[in-house]
Structures are given as C-alpha cells and as structure tokens.
Coordinates of C-alpha atoms and ligand atoms in Angstrom, one line a residue:
X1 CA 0.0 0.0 0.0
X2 CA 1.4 3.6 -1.0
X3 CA -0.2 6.4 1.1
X4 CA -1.4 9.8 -0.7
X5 CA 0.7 12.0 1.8
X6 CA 2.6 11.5 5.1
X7 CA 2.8 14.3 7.5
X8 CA 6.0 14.1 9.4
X9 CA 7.2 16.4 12.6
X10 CA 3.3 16.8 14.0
X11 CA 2.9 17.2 17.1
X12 CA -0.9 15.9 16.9
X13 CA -3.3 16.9 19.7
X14 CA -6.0 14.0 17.9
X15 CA -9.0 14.3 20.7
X16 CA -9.0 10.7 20.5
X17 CA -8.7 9.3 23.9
X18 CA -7.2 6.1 22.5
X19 CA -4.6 7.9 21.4
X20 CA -4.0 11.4 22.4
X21 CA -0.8 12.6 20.5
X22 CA 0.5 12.0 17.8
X23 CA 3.9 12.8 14.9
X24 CA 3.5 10.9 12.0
X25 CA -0.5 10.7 9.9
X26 CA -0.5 8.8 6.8
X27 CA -3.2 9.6 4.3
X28 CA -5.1 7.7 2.1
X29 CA -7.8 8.5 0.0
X30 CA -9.2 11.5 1.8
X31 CA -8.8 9.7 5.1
X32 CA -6.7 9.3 7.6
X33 CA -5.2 5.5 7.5
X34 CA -3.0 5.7 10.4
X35 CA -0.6 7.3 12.7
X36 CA 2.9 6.9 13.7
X37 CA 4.2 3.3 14.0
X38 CA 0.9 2.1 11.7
X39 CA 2.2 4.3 8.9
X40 CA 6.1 4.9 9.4
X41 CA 7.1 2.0 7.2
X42 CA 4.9 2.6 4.3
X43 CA 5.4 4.2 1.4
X44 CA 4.2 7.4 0.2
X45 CA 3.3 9.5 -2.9
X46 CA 4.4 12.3 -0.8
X47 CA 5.8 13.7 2.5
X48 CA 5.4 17.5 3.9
X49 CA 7.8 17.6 7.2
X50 CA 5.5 20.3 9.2
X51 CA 8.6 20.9 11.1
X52 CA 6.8 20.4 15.1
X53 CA 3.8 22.4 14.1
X54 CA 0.4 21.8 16.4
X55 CA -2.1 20.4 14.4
X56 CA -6.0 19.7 15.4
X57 CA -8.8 18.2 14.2
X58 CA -10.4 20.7 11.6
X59 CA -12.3 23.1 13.6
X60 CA -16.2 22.8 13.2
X61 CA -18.6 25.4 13.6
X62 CA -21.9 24.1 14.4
X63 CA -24.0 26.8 13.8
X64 CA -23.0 29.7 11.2
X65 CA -24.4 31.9 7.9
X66 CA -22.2 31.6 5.2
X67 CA -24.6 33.1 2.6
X68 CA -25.1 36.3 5.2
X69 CA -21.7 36.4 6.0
X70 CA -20.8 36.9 2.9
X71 CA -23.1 39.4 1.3
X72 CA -21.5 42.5 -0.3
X73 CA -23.7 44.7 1.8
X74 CA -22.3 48.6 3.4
X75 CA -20.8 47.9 6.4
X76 CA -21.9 50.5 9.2
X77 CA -20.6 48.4 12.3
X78 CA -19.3 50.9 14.5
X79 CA -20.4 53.7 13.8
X80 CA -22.5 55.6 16.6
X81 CA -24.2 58.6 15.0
X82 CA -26.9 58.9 12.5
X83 CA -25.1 61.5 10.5
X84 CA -22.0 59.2 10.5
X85 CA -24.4 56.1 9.2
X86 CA -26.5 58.3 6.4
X87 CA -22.5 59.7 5.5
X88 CA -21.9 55.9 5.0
X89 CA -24.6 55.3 3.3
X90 CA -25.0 58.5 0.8
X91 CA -24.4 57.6 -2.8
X92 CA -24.4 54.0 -2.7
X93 CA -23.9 52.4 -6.3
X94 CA -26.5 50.3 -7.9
X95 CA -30.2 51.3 -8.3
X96 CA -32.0 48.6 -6.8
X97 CA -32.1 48.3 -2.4
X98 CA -29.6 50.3 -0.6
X99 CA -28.8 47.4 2.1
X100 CA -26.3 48.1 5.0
X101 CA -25.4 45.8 8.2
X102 CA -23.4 46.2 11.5
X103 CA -26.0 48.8 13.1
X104 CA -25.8 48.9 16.8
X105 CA -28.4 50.9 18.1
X106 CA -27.5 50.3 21.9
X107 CA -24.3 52.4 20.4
X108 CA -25.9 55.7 18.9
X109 CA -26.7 59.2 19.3
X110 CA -30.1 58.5 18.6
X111 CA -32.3 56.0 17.1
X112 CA -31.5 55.9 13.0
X113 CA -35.5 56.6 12.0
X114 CA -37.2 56.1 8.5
X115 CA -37.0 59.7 7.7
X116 CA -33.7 60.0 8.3
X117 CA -33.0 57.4 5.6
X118 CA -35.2 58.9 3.3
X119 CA -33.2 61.6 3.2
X120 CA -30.0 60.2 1.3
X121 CA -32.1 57.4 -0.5
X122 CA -32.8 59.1 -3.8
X123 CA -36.2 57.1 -3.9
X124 CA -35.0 53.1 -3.4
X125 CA -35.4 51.0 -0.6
X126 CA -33.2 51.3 2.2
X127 CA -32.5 48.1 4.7
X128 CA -30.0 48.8 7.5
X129 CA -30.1 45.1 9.7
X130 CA -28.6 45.0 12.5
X131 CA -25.7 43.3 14.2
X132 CA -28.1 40.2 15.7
X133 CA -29.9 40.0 12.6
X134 CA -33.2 40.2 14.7
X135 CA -34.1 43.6 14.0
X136 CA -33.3 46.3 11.0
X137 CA -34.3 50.2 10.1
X138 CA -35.8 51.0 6.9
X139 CA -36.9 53.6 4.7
X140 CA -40.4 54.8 4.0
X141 CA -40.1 53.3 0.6
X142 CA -39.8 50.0 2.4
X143 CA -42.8 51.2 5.1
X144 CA -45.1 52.1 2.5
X145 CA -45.2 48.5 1.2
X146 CA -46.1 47.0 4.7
X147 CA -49.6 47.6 5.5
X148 CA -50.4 47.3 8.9
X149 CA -47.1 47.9 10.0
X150 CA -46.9 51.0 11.8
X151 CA -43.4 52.3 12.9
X152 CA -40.7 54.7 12.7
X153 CA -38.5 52.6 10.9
X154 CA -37.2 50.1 13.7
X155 CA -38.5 46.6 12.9
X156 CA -37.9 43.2 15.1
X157 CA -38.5 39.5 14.3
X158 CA -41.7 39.1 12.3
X159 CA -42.1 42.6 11.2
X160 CA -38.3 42.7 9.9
X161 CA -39.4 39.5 8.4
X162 CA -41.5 41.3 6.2
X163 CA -39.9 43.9 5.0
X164 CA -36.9 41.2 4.5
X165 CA -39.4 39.4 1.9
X166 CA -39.8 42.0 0.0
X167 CA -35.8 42.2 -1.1
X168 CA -36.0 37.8 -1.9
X169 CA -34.8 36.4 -3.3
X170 CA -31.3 36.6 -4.1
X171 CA -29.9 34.9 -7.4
X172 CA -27.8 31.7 -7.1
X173 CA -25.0 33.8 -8.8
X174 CA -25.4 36.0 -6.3
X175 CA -25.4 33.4 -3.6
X176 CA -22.7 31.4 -4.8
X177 CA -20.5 34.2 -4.6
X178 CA -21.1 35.0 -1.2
X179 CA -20.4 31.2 -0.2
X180 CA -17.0 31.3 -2.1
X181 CA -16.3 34.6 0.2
X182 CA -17.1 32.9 3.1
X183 CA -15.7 29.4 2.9
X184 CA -12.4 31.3 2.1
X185 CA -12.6 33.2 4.8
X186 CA -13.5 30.5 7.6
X187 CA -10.5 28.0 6.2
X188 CA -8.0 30.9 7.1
X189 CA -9.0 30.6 10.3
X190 CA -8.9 26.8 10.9
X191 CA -12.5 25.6 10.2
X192 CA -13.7 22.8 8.1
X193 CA -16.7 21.7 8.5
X194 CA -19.7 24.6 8.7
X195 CA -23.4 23.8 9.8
X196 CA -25.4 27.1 7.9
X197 CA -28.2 27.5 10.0
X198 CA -31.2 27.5 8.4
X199 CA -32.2 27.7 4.7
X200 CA -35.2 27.7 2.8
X201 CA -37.3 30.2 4.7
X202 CA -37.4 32.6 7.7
X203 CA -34.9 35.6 9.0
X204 CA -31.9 35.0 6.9
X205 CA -33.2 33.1 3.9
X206 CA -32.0 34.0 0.5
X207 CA -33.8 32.3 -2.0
X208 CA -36.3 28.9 -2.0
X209 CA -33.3 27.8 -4.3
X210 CA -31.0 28.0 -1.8
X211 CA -29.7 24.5 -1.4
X212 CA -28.9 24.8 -5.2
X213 CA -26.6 27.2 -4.8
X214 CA -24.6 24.9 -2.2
X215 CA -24.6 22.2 -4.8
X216 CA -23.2 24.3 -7.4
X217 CA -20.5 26.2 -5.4
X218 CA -18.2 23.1 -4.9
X219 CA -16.9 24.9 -1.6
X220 CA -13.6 23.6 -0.2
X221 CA -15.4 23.2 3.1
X222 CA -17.5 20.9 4.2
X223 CA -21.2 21.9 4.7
X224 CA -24.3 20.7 6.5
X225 CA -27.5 22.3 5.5
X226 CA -30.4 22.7 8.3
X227 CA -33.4 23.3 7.0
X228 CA -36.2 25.8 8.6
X229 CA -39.1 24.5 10.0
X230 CA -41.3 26.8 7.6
X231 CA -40.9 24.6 5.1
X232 CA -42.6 21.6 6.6
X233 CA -45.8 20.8 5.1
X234 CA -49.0 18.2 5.2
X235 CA -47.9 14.8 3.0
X236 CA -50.4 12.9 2.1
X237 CA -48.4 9.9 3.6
X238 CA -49.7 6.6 4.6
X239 CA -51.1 6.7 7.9
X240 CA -48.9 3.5 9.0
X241 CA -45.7 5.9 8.5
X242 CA -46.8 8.4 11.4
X243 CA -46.0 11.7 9.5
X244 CA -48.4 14.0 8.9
X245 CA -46.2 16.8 7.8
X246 CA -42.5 16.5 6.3
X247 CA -40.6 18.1 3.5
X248 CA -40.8 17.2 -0.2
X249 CA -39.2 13.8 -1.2
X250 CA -39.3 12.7 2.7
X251 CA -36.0 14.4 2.7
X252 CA -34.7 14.5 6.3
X253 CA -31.6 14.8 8.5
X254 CA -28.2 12.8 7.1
X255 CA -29.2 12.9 3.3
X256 CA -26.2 13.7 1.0
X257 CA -22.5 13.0 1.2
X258 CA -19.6 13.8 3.4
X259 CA -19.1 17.3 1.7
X260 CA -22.7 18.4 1.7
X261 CA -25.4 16.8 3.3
X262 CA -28.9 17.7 5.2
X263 CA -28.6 18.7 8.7
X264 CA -31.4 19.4 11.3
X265 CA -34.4 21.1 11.5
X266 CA -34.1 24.4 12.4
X267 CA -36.5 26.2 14.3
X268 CA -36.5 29.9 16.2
X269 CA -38.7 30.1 19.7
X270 CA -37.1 33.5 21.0
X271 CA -35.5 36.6 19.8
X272 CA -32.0 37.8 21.0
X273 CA -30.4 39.7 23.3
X274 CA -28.9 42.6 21.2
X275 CA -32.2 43.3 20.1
X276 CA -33.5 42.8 23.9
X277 CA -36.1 39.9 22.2
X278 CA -34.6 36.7 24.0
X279 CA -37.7 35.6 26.0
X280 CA -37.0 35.5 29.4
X281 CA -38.8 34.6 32.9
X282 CA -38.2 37.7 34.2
X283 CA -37.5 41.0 32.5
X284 CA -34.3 42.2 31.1
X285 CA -32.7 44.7 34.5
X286 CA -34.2 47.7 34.7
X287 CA -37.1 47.1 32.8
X288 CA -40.5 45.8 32.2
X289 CA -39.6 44.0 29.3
X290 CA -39.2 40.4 29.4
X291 CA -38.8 39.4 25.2
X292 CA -41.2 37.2 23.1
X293 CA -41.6 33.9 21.6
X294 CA -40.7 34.0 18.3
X295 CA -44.6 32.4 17.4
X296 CA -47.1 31.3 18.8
X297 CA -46.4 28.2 21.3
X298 CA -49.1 26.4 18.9
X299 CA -47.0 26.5 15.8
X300 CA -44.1 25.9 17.6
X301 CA -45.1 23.0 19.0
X302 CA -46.6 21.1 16.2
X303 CA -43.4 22.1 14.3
X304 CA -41.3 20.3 17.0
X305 CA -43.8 17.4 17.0
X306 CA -43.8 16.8 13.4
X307 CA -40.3 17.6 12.5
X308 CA -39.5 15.1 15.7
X309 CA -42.1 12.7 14.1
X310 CA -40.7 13.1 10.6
X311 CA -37.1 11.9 11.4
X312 CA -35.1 15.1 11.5
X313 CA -32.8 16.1 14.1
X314 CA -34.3 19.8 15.7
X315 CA -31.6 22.7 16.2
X316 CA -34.0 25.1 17.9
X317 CA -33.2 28.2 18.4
X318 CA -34.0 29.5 22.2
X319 CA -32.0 32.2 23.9
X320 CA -33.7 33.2 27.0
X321 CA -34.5 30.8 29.7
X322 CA -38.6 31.1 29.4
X323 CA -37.6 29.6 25.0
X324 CA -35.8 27.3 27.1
X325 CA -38.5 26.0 29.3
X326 CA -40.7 25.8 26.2
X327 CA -38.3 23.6 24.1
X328 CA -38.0 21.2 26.8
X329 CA -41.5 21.1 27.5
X330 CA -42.3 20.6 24.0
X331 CA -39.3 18.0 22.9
X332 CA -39.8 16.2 26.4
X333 CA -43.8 16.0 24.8
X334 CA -42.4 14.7 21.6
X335 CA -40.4 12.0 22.7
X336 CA -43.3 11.3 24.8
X337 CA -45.1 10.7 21.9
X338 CA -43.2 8.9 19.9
X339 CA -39.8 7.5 21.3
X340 CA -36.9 7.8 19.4
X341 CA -33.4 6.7 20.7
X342 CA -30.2 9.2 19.9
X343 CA -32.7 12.0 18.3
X344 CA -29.8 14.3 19.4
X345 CA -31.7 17.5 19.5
X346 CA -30.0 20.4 19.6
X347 CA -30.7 24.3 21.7
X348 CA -28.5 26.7 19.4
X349 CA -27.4 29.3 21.1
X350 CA -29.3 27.9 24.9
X351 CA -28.1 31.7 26.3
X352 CA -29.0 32.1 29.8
X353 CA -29.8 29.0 31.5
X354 CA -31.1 28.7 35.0
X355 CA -29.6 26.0 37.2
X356 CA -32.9 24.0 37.9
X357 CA -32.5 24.0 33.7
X358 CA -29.2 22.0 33.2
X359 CA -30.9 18.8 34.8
X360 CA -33.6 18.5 32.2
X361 CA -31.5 19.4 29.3
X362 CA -29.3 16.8 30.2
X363 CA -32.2 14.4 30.4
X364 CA -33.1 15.0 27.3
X365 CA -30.0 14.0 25.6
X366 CA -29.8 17.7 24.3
X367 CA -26.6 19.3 22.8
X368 CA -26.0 22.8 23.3
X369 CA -24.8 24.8 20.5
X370 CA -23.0 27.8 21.6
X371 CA -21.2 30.7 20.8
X372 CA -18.5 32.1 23.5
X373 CA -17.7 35.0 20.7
X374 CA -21.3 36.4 21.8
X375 CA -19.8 37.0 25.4
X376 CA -16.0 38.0 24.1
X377 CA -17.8 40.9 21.7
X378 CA -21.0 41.7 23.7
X379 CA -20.8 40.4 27.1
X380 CA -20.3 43.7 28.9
X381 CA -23.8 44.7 27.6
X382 CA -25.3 41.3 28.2
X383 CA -23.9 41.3 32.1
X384 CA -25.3 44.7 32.6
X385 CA -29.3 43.3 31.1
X386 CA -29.4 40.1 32.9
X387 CA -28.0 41.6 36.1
X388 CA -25.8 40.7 39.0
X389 CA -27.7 37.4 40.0
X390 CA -28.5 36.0 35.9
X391 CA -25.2 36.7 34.2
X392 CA -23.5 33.8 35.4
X393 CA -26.0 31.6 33.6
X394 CA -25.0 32.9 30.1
X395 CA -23.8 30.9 27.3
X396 CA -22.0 27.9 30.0
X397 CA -19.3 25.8 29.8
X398 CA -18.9 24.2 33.2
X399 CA -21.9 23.6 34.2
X400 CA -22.9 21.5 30.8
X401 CA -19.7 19.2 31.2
X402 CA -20.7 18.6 35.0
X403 CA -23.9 17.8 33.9
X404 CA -23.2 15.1 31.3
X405 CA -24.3 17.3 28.4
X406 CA -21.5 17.6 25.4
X407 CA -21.4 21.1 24.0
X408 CA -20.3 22.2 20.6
X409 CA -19.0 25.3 19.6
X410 CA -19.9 28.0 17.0
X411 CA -19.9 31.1 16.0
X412 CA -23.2 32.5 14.4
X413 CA -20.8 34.7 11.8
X414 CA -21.7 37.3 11.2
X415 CA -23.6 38.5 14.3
X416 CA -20.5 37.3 16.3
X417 CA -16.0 36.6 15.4
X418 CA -16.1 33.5 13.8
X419 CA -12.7 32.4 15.1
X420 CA -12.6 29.9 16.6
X421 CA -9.2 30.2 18.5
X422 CA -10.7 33.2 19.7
X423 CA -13.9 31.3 21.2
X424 CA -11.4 28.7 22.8
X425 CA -9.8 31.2 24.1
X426 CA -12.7 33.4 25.9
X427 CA -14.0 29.3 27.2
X428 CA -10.7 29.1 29.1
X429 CA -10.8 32.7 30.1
X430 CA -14.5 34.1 30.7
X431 CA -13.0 37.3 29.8
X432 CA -15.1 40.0 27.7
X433 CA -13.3 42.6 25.1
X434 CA -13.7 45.3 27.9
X435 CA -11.9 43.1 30.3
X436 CA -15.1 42.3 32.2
X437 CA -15.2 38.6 33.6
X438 CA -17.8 36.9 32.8
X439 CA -19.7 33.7 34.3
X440 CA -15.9 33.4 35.2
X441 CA -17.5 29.9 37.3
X442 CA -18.3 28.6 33.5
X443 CA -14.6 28.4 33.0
X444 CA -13.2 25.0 30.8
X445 CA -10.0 23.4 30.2
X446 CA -8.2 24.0 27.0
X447 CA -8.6 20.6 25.8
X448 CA -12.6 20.7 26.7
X449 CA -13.1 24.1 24.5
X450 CA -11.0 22.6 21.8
X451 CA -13.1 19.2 21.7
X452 CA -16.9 21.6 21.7
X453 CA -15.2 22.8 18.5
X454 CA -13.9 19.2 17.0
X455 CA -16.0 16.0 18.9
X456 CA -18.4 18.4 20.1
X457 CA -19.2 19.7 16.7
X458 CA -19.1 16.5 15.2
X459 CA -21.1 15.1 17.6
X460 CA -24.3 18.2 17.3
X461 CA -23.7 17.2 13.4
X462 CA -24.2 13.5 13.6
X463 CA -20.5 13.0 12.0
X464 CA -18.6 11.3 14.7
X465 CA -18.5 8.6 12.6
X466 CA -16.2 10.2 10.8
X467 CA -15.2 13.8 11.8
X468 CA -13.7 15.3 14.7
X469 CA -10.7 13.5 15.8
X470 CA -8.0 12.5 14.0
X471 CA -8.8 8.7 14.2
X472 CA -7.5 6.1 11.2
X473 CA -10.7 5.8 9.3
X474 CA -12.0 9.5 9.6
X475 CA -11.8 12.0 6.9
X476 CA -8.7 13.7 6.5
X477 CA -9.7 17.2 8.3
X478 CA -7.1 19.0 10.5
X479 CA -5.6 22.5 11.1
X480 CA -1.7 23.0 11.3
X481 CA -1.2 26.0 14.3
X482 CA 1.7 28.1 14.9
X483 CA 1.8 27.5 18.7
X484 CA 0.0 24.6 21.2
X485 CA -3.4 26.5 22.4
X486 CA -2.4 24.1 25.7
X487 CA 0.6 26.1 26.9
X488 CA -0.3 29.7 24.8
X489 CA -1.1 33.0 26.5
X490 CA -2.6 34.3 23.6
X491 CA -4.7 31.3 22.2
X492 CA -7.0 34.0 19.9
X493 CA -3.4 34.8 18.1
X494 CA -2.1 31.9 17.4
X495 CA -1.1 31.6 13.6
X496 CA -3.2 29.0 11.4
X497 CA -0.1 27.8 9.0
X498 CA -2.5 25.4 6.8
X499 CA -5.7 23.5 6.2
X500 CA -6.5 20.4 5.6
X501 CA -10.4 19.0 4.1
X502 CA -10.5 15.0 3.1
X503 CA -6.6 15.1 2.4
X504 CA -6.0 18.3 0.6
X505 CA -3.4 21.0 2.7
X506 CA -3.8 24.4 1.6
X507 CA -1.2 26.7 3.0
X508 CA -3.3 29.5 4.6
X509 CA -2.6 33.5 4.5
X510 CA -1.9 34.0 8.3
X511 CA 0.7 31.6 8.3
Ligands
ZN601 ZN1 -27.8 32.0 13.7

C-alpha cells in the first residue's frame, strides 16, 4: 500500500482518547489510514515535514451563515451617530435596495429613523439590519409597502421578516458568490466543516433555491445544511408511517455525502439579546420587558412534534430561559409521543440557562450549541441586562460538562467573530473585550473548549463517525497551528499555518 501523503514532525493533539498525541499521519484517500508506527514503514506519494507544528482536528462550527456572511452589503458596524451612518450610506452604487449591516443601536446618538433614511435614498429602498440580525431600520419606501405595519422605521422579528421578503430572493450567482467569500474566509482561520443555519425560509433566507446554490458552489469546506421548520408541510403519507407533515421527497436529517449533506431542522422560539427579544422569565434589568416567543407556542409546537415525528434532528433556536422552558416542554412531549433513541436535539445558542434547567436538558439528551464570541464581543452589555444574579448563567461551559451534556461550539458569523481560536480562548478565560469577567464559574480546560469545537461539533452534526478527531478511518480534516493552544497565552493569536479538508493542505494567508 502507497499512502497519498505523510505528515511528518506533527505534534498531533487527535481528541482521541485512544490515542491522544501524535507525529507521524498517513493519508489515504481522503482519510486518515494511520498514525505513527501504523504508517512509518509505508510508502508514500508524498511527504510535507511540518517541522513540530500543532495540528488539530479541523475546527467545526456548528452553527454559522455563510450566505449572510458573505453578502456585499455597506458595512456601518461601529459607527454611533446617525449622521456618520447616512455619510456611510450616501451615494451607494446600484439602483435597486440600498442594504447596510453592523448597526448597533444600543451604540448611537439616537435612534437611526425612516425619515432620516429617506433623506439620502434618492427614492430606493433602504434596509439597515442590525448586528443580531433580529431587528433592522428601513426607509419609508420599504414602510409604505407593509400595511399594517406602523413604525418609525425600527422593525424586530416578524415585522423585519416582512420587510426582508420583499428584497427575496437573491440569485444563485449572487449566492454562490457569497459562499465562495465565506468558505475562504472560515478556512483561514482553521474551520472545516460549517453547519449554515437554516435555509429555505425565515430571517436569513436568501432564495427557496437556496440548497442549489450549495450544490453548485463546490466549496472547499464541508457543509451541512439545516433546513427551517417553515418549510414543513401536510404529505399525504400513509397513515402507517406516522407523518403528517414533512418536507418534499421525505427528505430529512443525514441525506447527502460527506461534503454536503442535510442537517437538522431548524427552528426559532425566542429573539435575541442585542435586540433585547430573547424571552425570558423575568425582564431584562431595569425594565419591564421580558422578550417574546418567536410564534405562537401552537405553531411551535406542532413544528417540533412533526419535524420530531418526521425523522429530523431539531436545532431550535431559544436564547432566554422562558424559549428554554418551552423547548424542553415541547421536545420532552415529543419523545413522549413517539420514542426515538439518539434523536440528538440540539438548543442553538441555549443563552442564559437557570440552574434548575441544566438537569432537564441533560435528560433530554440535548446538545447545546453555543457561541462564547457572543460574550467576548458583547458580554459587557449582556452582564449589565441580565443583572448581577443572571449573568453567570450565560452561554455555560462548566456547568454543561458537570452535567453530562456535550457542548459544541460555534460562531453564528456574522452576528459574532467567527474564530474559533478566539472562542477557545474566551471558554478558558471568561474574559469580555472590555476586560469584564464573565460567568468566570463557566470556565473549561483547554482541551474541553477545543473538543466543543472538533468532537463536540461532530457530535451536534451527527459526523462522529467520521469527523472530529483525528482517528484512522476519519476523513482527513485537520488545522496546522503556529503555537499549542495548551501552553499559549494568547490562544486568539495563534497563527493557522495550513488546512486540511479530506486530504487536501492548503497553505493559509496567516501563516
Ligand atoms: Zn444563527
């Protein structure tokens, strides 16, 4: 047997327990056929010395927007005065929607209105989203075609919803492009594997064509698709099967190949806390306002019930504890129902989570899917809204592994960093960009924040099987790092020298 490629002068952290470290991988095929003394002896078509470089499992984000990430829209992140936003915005190129992103109205002067946008739109539609992606301004133009919609210009969840329909859909040219941005951009910093969180329909749809444009791209990442729950519809099934509603074709959870397959079901209960529409139990600090559901609990419900019934995975979105209680209620109800072993359900995002919670989640065999850059980027502001006694619950580490419950990492680009290095690094540390400790309790090991990002990942994906550690038999996914996040003081700056995707190293920028 002649191997593909033999990395020499590793020093392998693997996050496989049956064999932690490692010098030598041998590559075969995409895969990984063996390490060290399995592979020394054999022959192979070529050898790349990495010279004592770190290398990891490639990193996987569980939970992230390529297609949003990378749309060309006018970046206004930053900026805190209106005049400094319509300055930005004044003479944009094009004629169709003027569309901006970044806005950060807890930063401002004063609230950007409809008016104010009128003023510098020459007469097109003007969408300004903002950094969550749970709430935007627009422009009278915009307003005028929403009956029934009375505002200023500030819309949240359903309302944005709206005037976000009216700009769909995108082209798959258009689409594909942003992809091809985006996939370039996550490899540079380590990740291989992406989970896009929700196509098809609701907030950050692009186009009911939308898995086309995956197919077509060819990325040099591999991808997992969840699918919203909008899309589920009555089947005129045979009763025997127990589905009343499903998608077309019976498609469901683990359809496709090891580049691009079906993930779960994705579904949003709650709002979030930028836009101060995370449901909670008790109101944000200082305030009478406690969030909203995302729908009714109806709908919710019987999407839970038959998506569960229908053979998908769920990755349901809840932020604030009182989602929280309602996706336990309604998955506990579902498995009630109708039993099904390793369902694997998944809480993306499962932000501020009260103690009596962590029991029941763990009960439920439920993975949280989290993102610590939330915290690093916003968690001075989050601290000050949950108060003194709730802002240890945020977005846990600690408490999940003492519980039983695996966690996998993510980032949510582009409402947070998508580095992962940099979540790893705020796991360990609890610190915030302002220096604030936060939840400092929730602390984890290195090793643990590197395996919610590799196993942990895997694991929330259903790809154990064959991603996340580097184990003979896997695909062929790792990162090559300047420095060992173990003994670094600056884990968030450590170079990524190279990727690797099913046996392919590609040299990366930062290195
Ligand atoms: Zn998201």
């Amino acid at each position: 047997m002649q191997l593909d490629l033999k990395l020499t002068g590793c020093r392998a952290l693997t996050m496989d327990p049956a064999r932690p470290a490692a010098h030598t991988i041998g590559i075969w095929q995409g895969r990984i056929a063996g390490l060290d003394e399995q592979v020394e002896g054999l022959p192979a078509a070529e050898t790349v010395d990495l010279g004592g470089a770190v290398v990891l499992p490639g990193f996987i984000d569980a939970h992230t927007h390529l297609a949003w990430n990378g749309r060309r829209t006018i970046d206004v992140t930053g900026l805190a005065t209106v005049s400094g936003v319509l300055d930005r915005l004044a003479g944009a190129p094009g004629t169709g929607w003027i569309e901006a992103s970044g806005y950060d109205p807890r930063i401002m002067d004063r609230p950007l209105t409809a008016t104010d946008l009128d003023g510098i739109s020459g007469g097109r539609p003007v969408y300004v989203a903002d950094l969550s992606g749970h709430a935007c301004v627009v422009n009278s133009v915009v307003l005028r075609q929403l009956p029934g919609i009375t505002s200023d210009g500030w819309l949240t969840e359903n309302e944005q919803l709206a005037a976000r329909t009216l700009r769909l859909p995108y082209s798959l040219d258009e689409i594909v492009a942003e992809l091809r941005t985006s996939a370039g951009q996550v490899l540079a910093e380590g990740v291989t594997t992406c989970a896009e969180a929700g196509i098809g329909a609701g907030l950050i749809a692009s186009s009911p064509l939308e898995a086309a444009a995956y197919q077509r791209a060819r990325l040099p990442i591999r991808v997992q698709l969840m699918v919203s729950a909008y899309v589920l519809h009555d089947v005129a099934a045979d009763p025997a099967d127990g589905i009343p509603r499903a998608i077309d074709l019976g498609l469901h959870t683990g359809f496709g190949d090891d580049m691009l397959s079906l993930g779960a079901m994705k579904l949003w209960t709650d709002g979030g806390m930028i836009a101060r529409t995370a449901a909670l139990t008790e109101p944000y600090a200082g305030t009478d306002n406690s969030g909203q559901l995302a729908e009714s609990e109806e709908f919710m419900r019987a999407a839970i019930l038959d998506g569960h019934r229908a053979g998908w995975q769920l990755a349901i979105h809840a932020i604030g504890d009182r989602a929280i209680d309602f996706t336990l209620d309604a998955v506990a109800e579902a498995q009630r129902q109708r039993p099904r072993a390793d369902a694997r359900h998944r809480i993306e995002h499962c932000g501020l989570v009260r103690p009596d919670q962590l029991g029941r989640i763990a009960e439920l065999g439920m993975i949280p899917v989290v993102q610590p850059t939330f915290l690093h980027a916003y968690g001075d502001d989050y601290s000050e809204i949950m108060g003194p006694r709730r802002a240890p619950w945020m977005y846990r580490g600690r408490s999940f592994l003492d519980h039983g419950i695996t966690v996998a990492g993510s980032s949510d680009r582009p409402v947070a960093d998508g580095a992962p290095l940099r979540a790893i690094e705020f796991m360990v540390r609890r610190r915030s960009s302002g220096g604030r400790a936060v939840g400092p309790d929730e602390a984890v090991t290195v090793e643990e924040a590197i395996r919610a990002y590799t196993l942990g990942g895997a694991y929330a994906c259903r790809k154990e099987d064959v991603l996340g550690s580097l184990t003979p038999g896997k695909l062929a996914d790792l990162v090559v790092l300047g420095e060992d996040p173990r003994t670094s003081d600056a884990i968030a700056d450590i170079p990524v020298l190279a990727t690797m995707v099913g046996g392919n190293l590609v040299p990366q920028r930062s290195g």
